PDB file of C-alpha atoms in Angstrom:
ATOM      1  CA  ASP C  17     172.740-163.105 129.764  1.00  0.00           C
ATOM      2  CA  VAL C  18     175.587-165.569 127.997  1.00  0.00           C
ATOM      3  CA  SER C  19     178.097-164.205 129.825  1.00  0.00           C
ATOM      4  CA  ASP C  20     177.801-167.838 132.030  1.00  0.00           C
ATOM      5  CA  TRP C  21     177.896-169.892 128.592  1.00  0.00           C
ATOM      6  CA  ALA C  22     181.241-172.610 128.225  1.00  0.00           C
ATOM      7  CA  ASN C  23     182.681-175.295 126.502  1.00  0.00           C
ATOM      8  CA  ILE C  24     180.982-173.804 123.755  1.00  0.00           C
ATOM      9  CA  ARG C  25     182.451-176.050 120.639  1.00  0.00           C
ATOM     10  CA  LEU C  26     185.527-175.080 118.710  1.00  0.00           C
ATOM     11  CA  PRO C  27     185.785-176.911 115.235  1.00  0.00           C
ATOM     12  CA  GLU C  28     187.448-179.878 114.768  1.00  0.00           C
ATOM     13  CA  GLY C  29     191.064-179.063 115.058  1.00  0.00           C
ATOM     14  CA  VAL C  30     190.819-175.949 117.284  1.00  0.00           C
ATOM     15  CA  GLU C  31     191.899-176.111 120.550  1.00  0.00           C
ATOM     16  CA  ALA C  32     190.625-174.099 123.487  1.00  0.00           C
ATOM     17  CA  THR C  33     193.019-172.419 125.913  1.00  0.00           C
ATOM     18  CA  GLU C  34     193.354-170.711 128.691  1.00  0.00           C
ATOM     19  CA  HIS C  35     195.477-167.592 127.487  1.00  0.00           C
ATOM     20  CA  ASP C  36     193.471-164.409 126.686  1.00  0.00           C
ATOM     21  CA  GLU C  37     195.059-162.046 123.578  1.00  0.00           C
ATOM     22  CA  GLN C  38     197.524-160.263 126.132  1.00  0.00           C
ATOM     23  CA  GLN C  39     199.579-163.990 126.710  1.00  0.00           C
ATOM     24  CA  ASN C  40     199.329-165.729 123.491  1.00  0.00           C
ATOM     25  CA  PRO C  41     198.397-163.295 120.200  1.00  0.00           C
ATOM     26  CA  ASP C  42     199.467-165.001 117.477  1.00  0.00           C
ATOM     27  CA  ALA C  43     198.089-168.430 119.016  1.00  0.00           C
ATOM     28  CA  LEU C  44     194.398-166.211 119.336  1.00  0.00           C
ATOM     29  CA  ALA C  45     194.547-165.120 116.123  1.00  0.00           C
ATOM     30  CA  ALA C  46     195.006-168.526 114.578  1.00  0.00           C
ATOM     31  CA  ALA C  47     192.440-170.027 115.987  1.00  0.00           C
ATOM     32  CA  ARG C  48     189.867-167.412 115.295  1.00  0.00           C
ATOM     33  CA  ALA C  49     191.002-167.734 111.709  1.00  0.00           C
ATOM     34  CA  ALA C  50     190.201-171.126 111.798  1.00  0.00           C
ATOM     35  CA  ILE C  51     187.224-170.430 113.375  1.00  0.00           C
ATOM     36  CA  ALA C  52     185.628-168.019 111.017  1.00  0.00           C
ATOM     37  CA  SER C  53     187.045-170.159 107.642  1.00  0.00           C
ATOM     38  CA  HIS C  54     185.215-173.483 109.502  1.00  0.00           C
ATOM     39  CA  ARG C  55     182.066-174.759 107.798  1.00  0.00           C
ATOM     40  CA  GLU C  56     180.555-176.021 111.228  1.00  0.00           C
ATOM     41  CA  THR C  57     178.675-173.181 113.164  1.00  0.00           C
ATOM     42  CA  THR C  58     178.936-172.724 117.030  1.00  0.00           C
ATOM     43  CA  ILE C  59     176.891-170.036 117.455  1.00  0.00           C
ATOM     44  CA  SER C  60     174.521-168.246 115.872  1.00  0.00           C
ATOM     45  CA  ALA C  61     171.761-165.172 116.153  1.00  0.00           C
ATOM     46  CA  GLY C  62     167.844-165.111 115.017  1.00  0.00           C
ATOM     47  CA  ASP C  63     165.261-163.326 116.832  1.00  0.00           C
ATOM     48  CA  ASN C  64     165.726-162.095 119.596  1.00  0.00           C
ATOM     49  CA  PHE C  65     167.551-164.726 120.833  1.00  0.00           C
ATOM     50  CA  THR C  66     170.460-166.840 120.629  1.00  0.00           C
ATOM     51  CA  ILE C  67     172.172-170.033 120.385  1.00  0.00           C
ATOM     52  CA  ALA C  68     175.203-172.150 120.730  1.00  0.00           C
ATOM     53  CA  LEU C  69     176.813-175.286 120.145  1.00  0.00           C
ATOM     54  CA  CYS C  70     178.496-177.112 123.098  1.00  0.00           C
ATOM     55  CA  THR C  71     181.593-179.544 122.924  1.00  0.00           C
ATOM     56  CA  ASP C  72     179.099-182.309 124.206  1.00  0.00           C
ATOM     57  CA  GLY C  73     177.020-181.751 121.277  1.00  0.00           C
ATOM     58  CA  THR C  74     174.438-180.078 123.727  1.00  0.00           C
ATOM     59  CA  VAL C  75     172.939-176.913 122.656  1.00  0.00           C
ATOM     60  CA  LEU C  76     172.477-173.357 124.718  1.00  0.00           C
ATOM     61  CA  THR C  77     169.734-170.841 124.234  1.00  0.00           C
ATOM     62  CA  ALA C  78     169.378-167.418 125.431  1.00  0.00           C
ATOM     63  CA  GLY C  79     166.672-164.571 124.738  1.00  0.00           C
ATOM     64  CA  SER C  80     163.116-164.524 123.394  1.00  0.00           C
ATOM     65  CA  THR C  81     160.745-168.170 123.884  1.00  0.00           C
ATOM     66  CA  TYR C  82     157.601-166.565 121.978  1.00  0.00           C
ATOM     67  CA  ARG C  83     158.024-169.636 119.247  1.00  0.00           C
ATOM     68  CA  ASP C  84     159.291-172.126 121.549  1.00  0.00           C
ATOM     69  CA  GLN C  85     162.937-171.800 119.334  1.00  0.00           C
ATOM     70  CA  ARG C  86     164.706-172.233 122.562  1.00  0.00           C
ATOM     71  CA  ASP C  87     163.453-175.809 123.253  1.00  0.00           C
ATOM     72  CA  THR C  88     166.859-178.160 123.142  1.00  0.00           C
ATOM     73  CA  SER C  89     166.923-179.135 125.846  1.00  0.00           C
ATOM     74  CA  ALA C  90     166.534-182.918 125.288  1.00  0.00           C
ATOM     75  CA  TRP C  91     168.768-182.879 122.242  1.00  0.00           C
ATOM     76  CA  SER C  92     172.069-184.682 122.216  1.00  0.00           C
ATOM     77  CA  GLY C  93     174.768-185.211 119.338  1.00  0.00           C
ATOM     78  CA  ILE C  94     174.321-181.916 117.463  1.00  0.00           C
ATOM     79  CA  ALA C  95     177.485-180.815 115.077  1.00  0.00           C
ATOM     80  CA  ALA C  96     176.183-177.850 113.541  1.00  0.00           C
ATOM     81  CA  VAL C  97     173.038-175.220 114.182  1.00  0.00           C
ATOM     82  CA  SER C  98     171.514-172.298 113.260  1.00  0.00           C
ATOM     83  CA  ALA C  99     168.617-169.772 114.256  1.00  0.00           C
ATOM     84  CA  GLY C 100     166.368-168.367 112.219  1.00  0.00           C
ATOM     85  CA  ASP C 101     163.759-165.975 112.679  1.00  0.00           C
ATOM     86  CA  SER C 102     161.732-168.175 115.429  1.00  0.00           C
ATOM     87  CA  CYS C 103     163.069-171.707 114.756  1.00  0.00           C
ATOM     88  CA  VAL C 104     166.388-173.187 115.911  1.00  0.00           C
ATOM     89  CA  VAL C 105     167.745-176.384 113.557  1.00  0.00           C
ATOM     90  CA  GLY C 106     170.194-178.595 114.184  1.00  0.00           C
ATOM     91  CA  LEU C 107     172.569-180.453 112.390  1.00  0.00           C
ATOM     92  CA  LYS C 108     173.319-184.263 114.171  1.00  0.00           C
ATOM     93  CA  THR C 109     176.275-185.812 113.753  1.00  0.00           C
ATOM     94  CA  ASP C 110     174.467-188.996 112.447  1.00  0.00           C
ATOM     95  CA  GLY C 111     173.544-186.201 109.253  1.00  0.00           C
ATOM     96  CA  THR C 112     169.877-185.940 110.592  1.00  0.00           C
ATOM     97  CA  VAL C 113     168.214-182.610 111.336  1.00  0.00           C
ATOM     98  CA  VAL C 114     165.818-181.465 114.231  1.00  0.00           C
ATOM     99  CA  VAL C 115     164.196-178.527 114.517  1.00  0.00           C
ATOM    100  CA  THR C 116     162.108-176.525 117.451  1.00  0.00           C
ATOM    101  CA  GLY C 117     160.046-173.368 116.937  1.00  0.00           C
ATOM    102  CA  PHE C 118     158.223-172.132 114.122  1.00  0.00           C
ATOM    103  CA  ASP C 119     157.338-174.888 111.847  1.00  0.00           C
ATOM    104  CA  ASP C 120     154.919-174.553 109.781  1.00  0.00           C
ATOM    105  CA  GLY C 121     156.299-175.742 106.454  1.00  0.00           C
ATOM    106  CA  GLY C 122     156.435-179.452 107.699  1.00  0.00           C
ATOM    107  CA  GLU C 123     159.163-181.242 109.810  1.00  0.00           C
ATOM    108  CA  CYS C 124     162.923-182.199 108.809  1.00  0.00           C
ATOM    109  CA  SER C 125     162.958-185.484 110.537  1.00  0.00           C
ATOM    110  CA  GLY C 126     163.381-187.320 106.991  1.00  0.00           C
ATOM    111  CA  TRP C 127     166.718-185.799 105.994  1.00  0.00           C
ATOM    112  CA  THR C 128     169.298-188.068 105.990  1.00  0.00           C
ATOM    113  CA  ASP C 129     173.455-187.418 104.462  1.00  0.00           C
ATOM    114  CA  ILE C 130     172.892-184.404 105.664  1.00  0.00           C
ATOM    115  CA  VAL C 131     175.883-181.895 105.757  1.00  0.00           C
ATOM    116  CA  ALA C 132     174.695-178.272 106.593  1.00  0.00           C
ATOM    117  CA  VAL C 133     171.795-176.433 107.567  1.00  0.00           C
ATOM    118  CA  SER C 134     170.374-173.175 107.796  1.00  0.00           C
ATOM    119  CA  ALA C 135     167.597-171.352 109.238  1.00  0.00           C
ATOM    120  CA  GLY C 136     166.131-168.724 107.832  1.00  0.00           C
ATOM    121  CA  TYR C 137     163.288-166.340 108.816  1.00  0.00           C
ATOM    122  CA  TYR C 138     160.355-169.038 108.100  1.00  0.00           C
ATOM    123  CA  HIS C 139     161.705-171.821 106.058  1.00  0.00           C
ATOM    124  CA  VAL C 140     164.966-174.100 106.864  1.00  0.00           C
ATOM    125  CA  VAL C 141     167.656-175.704 104.406  1.00  0.00           C
ATOM    126  CA  GLY C 142     169.779-178.613 104.411  1.00  0.00           C
ATOM    127  CA  LEU C 143     172.496-179.538 102.455  1.00  0.00           C
ATOM    128  CA  ARG C 144     173.288-183.120 101.459  1.00  0.00           C
ATOM    129  CA  ALA C 145     176.636-184.927 101.100  1.00  0.00           C
ATOM    130  CA  ASP C 146     175.051-185.258  97.450  1.00  0.00           C
ATOM    131  CA  GLY C 147     175.790-181.281  97.033  1.00  0.00           C
ATOM    132  CA  THR C 148     171.730-181.581  96.660  1.00  0.00           C
ATOM    133  CA  ILE C 149     169.893-179.189  98.917  1.00  0.00           C
ATOM    134  CA  VAL C 150     166.340-179.919 101.011  1.00  0.00           C
ATOM    135  CA  ALA C 151     163.654-177.573 102.208  1.00  0.00           C
ATOM    136  CA  VAL C 152     160.917-177.097 103.692  1.00  0.00           C
ATOM    137  CA  GLY C 153     159.230-173.782 104.762  1.00  0.00           C
ATOM    138  CA  ARG C 154     156.999-170.935 103.729  1.00  0.00           C
ATOM    139  CA  ASN C 155     157.290-170.837 100.155  1.00  0.00           C
ATOM    140  CA  PHE C 156     155.449-167.183  99.112  1.00  0.00           C
ATOM    141  CA  TYR C 157     158.727-166.162  96.620  1.00  0.00           C
ATOM    142  CA  GLY C 158     160.170-169.373  95.758  1.00  0.00           C
ATOM    143  CA  GLN C 159     162.602-169.467  98.411  1.00  0.00           C
ATOM    144  CA  CYS C 160     161.931-173.462  98.514  1.00  0.00           C
ATOM    145  CA  ASP C 161     162.432-174.488  95.188  1.00  0.00           C
ATOM    146  CA  VAL C 162     166.000-176.087  95.961  1.00  0.00           C
ATOM    147  CA  SER C 163     165.132-179.596  94.333  1.00  0.00           C
ATOM    148  CA  ASP C 164     167.437-178.851  91.465  1.00  0.00           C
ATOM    149  CA  TRP C 165     170.039-177.718  92.545  1.00  0.00           C
ATOM    150  CA  THR C 166     173.300-179.942  91.882  1.00  0.00           C
ATOM    151  CA  ASP C 167     177.274-179.592  93.273  1.00  0.00           C
ATOM    152  CA  ILE C 168     176.796-177.340  96.089  1.00  0.00           C
ATOM    153  CA  VAL C 169     178.847-176.897  98.910  1.00  0.00           C
ATOM    154  CA  ALA C 170     177.663-174.353 101.190  1.00  0.00           C
ATOM    155  CA  VAL C 171     174.094-173.024 101.395  1.00  0.00           C
ATOM    156  CA  SER C 172     172.174-170.060 103.218  1.00  0.00           C
ATOM    157  CA  ALA C 173     168.389-169.099 103.857  1.00  0.00           C
ATOM    158  CA  SER C 174     167.642-165.985 104.710  1.00  0.00           C
ATOM    159  CA  VAL C 175     163.932-163.860 105.512  1.00  0.00           C
ATOM    160  CA  ASP C 176     162.328-164.453 101.255  1.00  0.00           C
ATOM    161  CA  HIS C 177     165.321-166.139  99.613  1.00  0.00           C
ATOM    162  CA  THR C 178     168.038-168.926  99.942  1.00  0.00           C
ATOM    163  CA  VAL C 179     171.785-169.104  98.483  1.00  0.00           C
ATOM    164  CA  GLY C 180     173.727-171.806  97.068  1.00  0.00           C
ATOM    165  CA  LEU C 181     177.562-171.643  96.650  1.00  0.00           C
ATOM    166  CA  LYS C 182     178.360-174.030  93.308  1.00  0.00           C
ATOM    167  CA  SER C 183     182.043-175.886  93.776  1.00  0.00           C
ATOM    168  CA  ASP C 184     182.929-174.540  90.442  1.00  0.00           C
ATOM    169  CA  GLY C 185     183.069-171.193  92.380  1.00  0.00           C
ATOM    170  CA  THR C 186     179.174-169.804  91.030  1.00  0.00           C
ATOM    171  CA  ALA C 187     176.541-168.685  93.172  1.00  0.00           C
ATOM    172  CA  ILE C 188     172.513-169.505  92.600  1.00  0.00           C
ATOM    173  CA  ALA C 189     169.571-167.816  94.430  1.00  0.00           C
ATOM    174  CA  VAL C 190     165.899-168.053  94.930  1.00  0.00           C
ATOM    175  CA  GLY C 191     163.233-166.062  96.374  1.00  0.00           C
ATOM    176  CA  GLU C 192     162.042-162.605  96.474  1.00  0.00           C
ATOM    177  CA  ARG C 193     163.578-160.950  94.028  1.00  0.00           C
ATOM    178  CA  THR C 194     162.176-157.150  94.196  1.00  0.00           C
ATOM    179  CA  PRO C 195     165.657-155.278  96.201  1.00  0.00           C
ATOM    180  CA  GLY C 196     168.137-158.089  93.775  1.00  0.00           C
ATOM    181  CA  GLN C 197     169.589-159.925  96.542  1.00  0.00           C
ATOM    182  CA  CYS C 198     168.907-163.071  94.231  1.00  0.00           C
ATOM    183  CA  ASP C 199     171.122-161.272  91.293  1.00  0.00           C
ATOM    184  CA  VAL C 200     174.048-163.751  91.583  1.00  0.00           C
ATOM    185  CA  ASP C 201     174.279-164.972  87.995  1.00  0.00           C
ATOM    186  CA  GLY C 202     177.644-163.554  86.937  1.00  0.00           C
ATOM    187  CA  TRP C 203     179.332-164.633  90.413  1.00  0.00           C
ATOM    188  CA  ALA C 204     182.306-166.270  89.538  1.00  0.00           C
ATOM    189  CA  PHE C 205     185.614-167.286  91.577  1.00  0.00           C
ATOM    190  CA  ILE C 206     183.585-166.778  95.433  1.00  0.00           C
ATOM    191  CA  MET C 207     186.516-168.883  97.589  1.00  0.00           C
ATOM    192  CA  LEU C 208     184.875-172.701  98.747  1.00  0.00           C
ATOM    193  CA  PRO C 209     184.814-174.050 101.810  1.00  0.00           C
ATOM    194  CA  GLU C 210     187.458-175.791 103.088  1.00  0.00           C
TER     195      GLU C 210
END
């Protein structure tokens, strides 16, 4: 139950208010737009569980614990979170990463200079400050084959594939291609994160 969660972290530059939509609809709309455009993830849904980043850098969890993916009680200094199928990944303010839950493919403990993370089904990807990508986990379809990616500004992991947004507004993808989810080669003019 998430009804009692309080102090969920808002992106930098967005102020929390006591107003509801009827009291100040313009301020609320502006706050929602700022949140939607921000790269930090403050709330994320996994397979039968939910996580949220609090203003103090800790993480709240609710739902299933079937793979210990909710074991975040010792975490602090977290800047962003991502929920996968059975794991939670946290990006720390110092650019390192912590993971809990299913970790079949290896640890992220050696990752540094990370600015964004995304948890997939059984893999985790991280975007480094220099625009390169690191990945660990099950690589059945090549979804972790991202070591040659450069100039990436955003990344997302899914069940069996990984997608990246390049600084020139084009997309790149690896992994399972059967239903066509990696057919992004011709994509251009994609909106870049601010």
